[in-house]
């Protein structure tokens, strides 16, 4: 689900549209709210409240009984609903493989590629120290 | 004294209409989009998120647009918005040690494991205005380098390994965490509340206080042990799902200051620490925060409290720019009745004064 939370709603939607979907209904209408983001004192100590973030959440029920939950940063109702649907499908024997292969795997590949690109850009700014030896040149 | 006053509705309505017109500016000039603000004024968006205490780039961009670039007004708008939403709960604490690093530097060790990574920074620029940016500048694609699989441990962890620096304070996993958005401030305040306050505090106020500690008002000998900026995962324990769900990623800046050591007859001397953490790329903010966090630990570390930056009540009561602007700017709202009463009193006093002073010459004349 980490992959879906970090993907664009439009991309999840496009991939879901291209496949056969199970019968489902919305169990919890998408709603927006806040979560308090916590940090740790010194990075590894006791917790403290850093500040809030917007979150959208939803729940979807398949006609076969699986319940999926969708949570994502931001205020995109549709994205929360799509994540909930994928979560429910991932629990269904009939749809788990399809949602993994058709939706999650390609999005994961795209996410990893994006991160690798960012890492490569960052790596180019790593400092290589060299020492000037006195008396040279 | 406050009394209800009627009137001015049409003037107010027209003033807001004029504001909307001025906000738009010359209509021949294309209108700003939120994406433009978010992408091209990214550090302004980061500041509004940090001090608005709400991570949502799109909302922060909207606030900046609505506020015509007035950052404190934008922060005010964001704070007002957050009050309209329910809170689902608190996230698992973010793991900054596991950050996808975009920038990471240390002023204490040249050869830190993982290296000095400059990332996108204003440092080492010449601060000369660049006329190329005035129009249609297309920058080069960023250079790419070989990524390293080397770990990037926190500098404080490296020092802690040898016992050279104090450990971070620990608490039970389910210990209550102070929240100043839920309970009014009271003093003395614990470090969790102080850090929450500083994380949303005005950058300029923290910068000035941090600077004051460097200039000798509560000095605490800082070294920037490490500053890192990048993305971290956010997870939330969802009651309905029954497990921690990933919410996505946010950008954070973290600063670890390494400060003067302390020791006692029973404890070996070691460095002390100040900590800064904020939403977005907020380096000046987190450095200032870490300086002030350390100076506010004066009481805990048995140091003399003599400077403003060491006085938690002073710092925490004046750090919030929404509260501060509310109280300062309320002075421009109608105070007609208060002023009339002051004016009445002053006139009476002046009359008394005049009476007292004119009666004397009269007496002289009578003599």
Tab-separated table of C-alpha atoms in Angstrom, chain A residues 1-2 5-6 28 31-57 69 71-75 87 115-127 129, chain B residues 53-56 58-59 82 86-91 93-94 100-102 110 114 116-119 142-147 154 168-171 178-179 191 195-196 238 240-241 246-247 249-250 254 256 273 275 277 279:
chain	number	residue	atom	x	y	z
A	1	UNK	CA	0.000	0.000	0.000
A	2	UNK	CA	3.014	2.284	0.471
A	5	UNK	CA	-0.033	6.127	-1.185
A	6	UNK	CA	2.928	7.589	-3.065
A	28	UNK	CA	-16.939	4.365	4.405
A	31	UNK	CA	-13.470	11.803	4.293
A	32	UNK	CA	-10.699	14.278	4.958
A	33	UNK	CA	-9.061	14.800	8.293
A	34	UNK	CA	-5.771	15.406	10.009
A	35	UNK	CA	-3.076	13.321	11.585
A	36	UNK	CA	-0.586	14.730	14.054
A	37	UNK	CA	2.865	13.909	12.706
A	38	UNK	CA	5.220	12.870	15.471
A	39	UNK	CA	8.965	13.226	15.627
A	40	UNK	CA	11.467	12.063	18.212
A	41	UNK	CA	13.645	14.278	20.383
A	42	UNK	CA	17.160	14.078	18.970
A	43	UNK	CA	15.841	11.883	16.136
A	44	UNK	CA	15.782	8.761	18.322
A	45	UNK	CA	14.335	9.808	21.678
A	46	UNK	CA	10.956	10.437	23.264
A	47	UNK	CA	8.129	11.468	20.954
A	48	UNK	CA	6.930	15.008	20.320
A	49	UNK	CA	4.222	16.527	18.129
A	50	UNK	CA	5.772	18.131	15.067
A	51	UNK	CA	2.672	19.364	13.254
A	52	UNK	CA	-0.350	18.047	11.433
A	53	UNK	CA	-0.872	16.738	7.915
A	54	UNK	CA	-4.021	16.380	5.858
A	55	UNK	CA	-5.193	12.837	5.238
A	56	UNK	CA	-8.010	11.311	3.219
A	57	UNK	CA	-9.462	7.923	4.101
A	69	UNK	CA	-8.915	0.437	3.820
A	71	UNK	CA	-5.404	6.075	3.682
A	72	UNK	CA	-3.308	8.727	1.987
A	73	UNK	CA	-1.736	12.083	2.729
A	74	UNK	CA	-3.590	14.955	1.097
A	75	UNK	CA	-7.265	15.640	0.493
A	87	UNK	CA	-6.458	-3.125	-0.591
A	115	UNK	CA	13.777	7.603	-6.415
A	116	UNK	CA	16.845	6.278	-8.177
A	117	UNK	CA	16.884	9.328	-10.422
A	118	UNK	CA	16.650	11.614	-7.396
A	119	UNK	CA	19.400	9.653	-5.636
A	120	UNK	CA	21.663	9.927	-8.675
A	121	UNK	CA	21.140	13.708	-8.805
A	122	UNK	CA	21.869	13.927	-5.109
A	123	UNK	CA	24.952	11.730	-5.418
A	124	UNK	CA	26.469	14.182	-7.920
A	125	UNK	CA	26.574	16.761	-5.116
A	126	UNK	CA	28.615	14.571	-2.758
A	127	UNK	CA	31.878	16.299	-1.839
A	129	UNK	CA	37.775	16.121	-0.492
B	53	UNK	CA	1.765	23.493	11.321
B	54	UNK	CA	-0.005	21.679	8.508
B	55	UNK	CA	1.658	19.577	5.849
B	56	UNK	CA	-0.260	20.137	2.625
B	58	UNK	CA	-1.464	22.637	-2.252
B	59	UNK	CA	-3.202	24.353	0.659
B	82	UNK	CA	-6.821	23.076	10.151
B	86	UNK	CA	-11.304	16.310	12.523
B	87	UNK	CA	-8.130	14.670	13.738
B	88	UNK	CA	-7.885	10.948	13.075
B	89	UNK	CA	-4.980	10.483	15.485
B	90	UNK	CA	-1.204	10.703	15.688
B	91	UNK	CA	1.278	9.054	13.326
B	93	UNK	CA	7.110	8.796	14.961
B	94	UNK	CA	8.973	9.511	11.727
B	100	UNK	CA	15.869	9.438	1.557
B	101	UNK	CA	18.598	12.054	1.752
B	102	UNK	CA	18.576	15.035	-0.589
B	110	UNK	CA	34.849	16.056	7.251
B	114	UNK	CA	27.853	8.423	3.735
B	116	UNK	CA	28.937	15.330	2.776
B	117	UNK	CA	26.056	15.777	0.350
B	118	UNK	CA	25.338	19.351	-0.649
B	119	UNK	CA	22.028	18.821	-2.454
B	142	UNK	CA	20.976	18.107	-13.037
B	143	UNK	CA	24.223	16.154	-13.079
B	144	UNK	CA	23.984	12.574	-11.950
B	145	UNK	CA	26.492	10.602	-9.972
B	146	UNK	CA	27.100	7.103	-8.774
B	147	UNK	CA	24.762	6.335	-5.921
B	154	UNK	CA	23.368	10.460	12.218
B	168	UNK	CA	18.419	11.455	23.595
B	169	UNK	CA	15.873	11.452	26.403
B	170	UNK	CA	13.698	8.347	26.246
B	171	UNK	CA	10.128	7.739	27.342
B	178	UNK	CA	2.194	17.036	25.211
B	179	UNK	CA	0.067	18.834	22.644
B	191	UNK	CA	10.826	19.409	26.120
B	195	UNK	CA	9.841	21.395	20.551
B	196	UNK	CA	6.253	21.473	19.277
B	238	UNK	CA	-5.462	2.944	11.741
B	240	UNK	CA	-10.352	0.437	11.679
B	241	UNK	CA	-7.721	-1.524	9.768
B	246	UNK	CA	1.504	3.897	5.111
B	247	UNK	CA	0.227	7.421	4.397
B	249	UNK	CA	6.050	10.614	2.375
B	250	UNK	CA	6.827	14.082	3.595
B	254	UNK	CA	16.559	17.981	10.745
B	256	UNK	CA	21.494	18.223	15.335
B	273	UNK	CA	22.559	18.480	22.210
B	275	UNK	CA	17.470	19.491	18.196
B	277	UNK	CA	12.999	19.446	13.014
B	279	UNK	CA	8.426	20.397	7.565
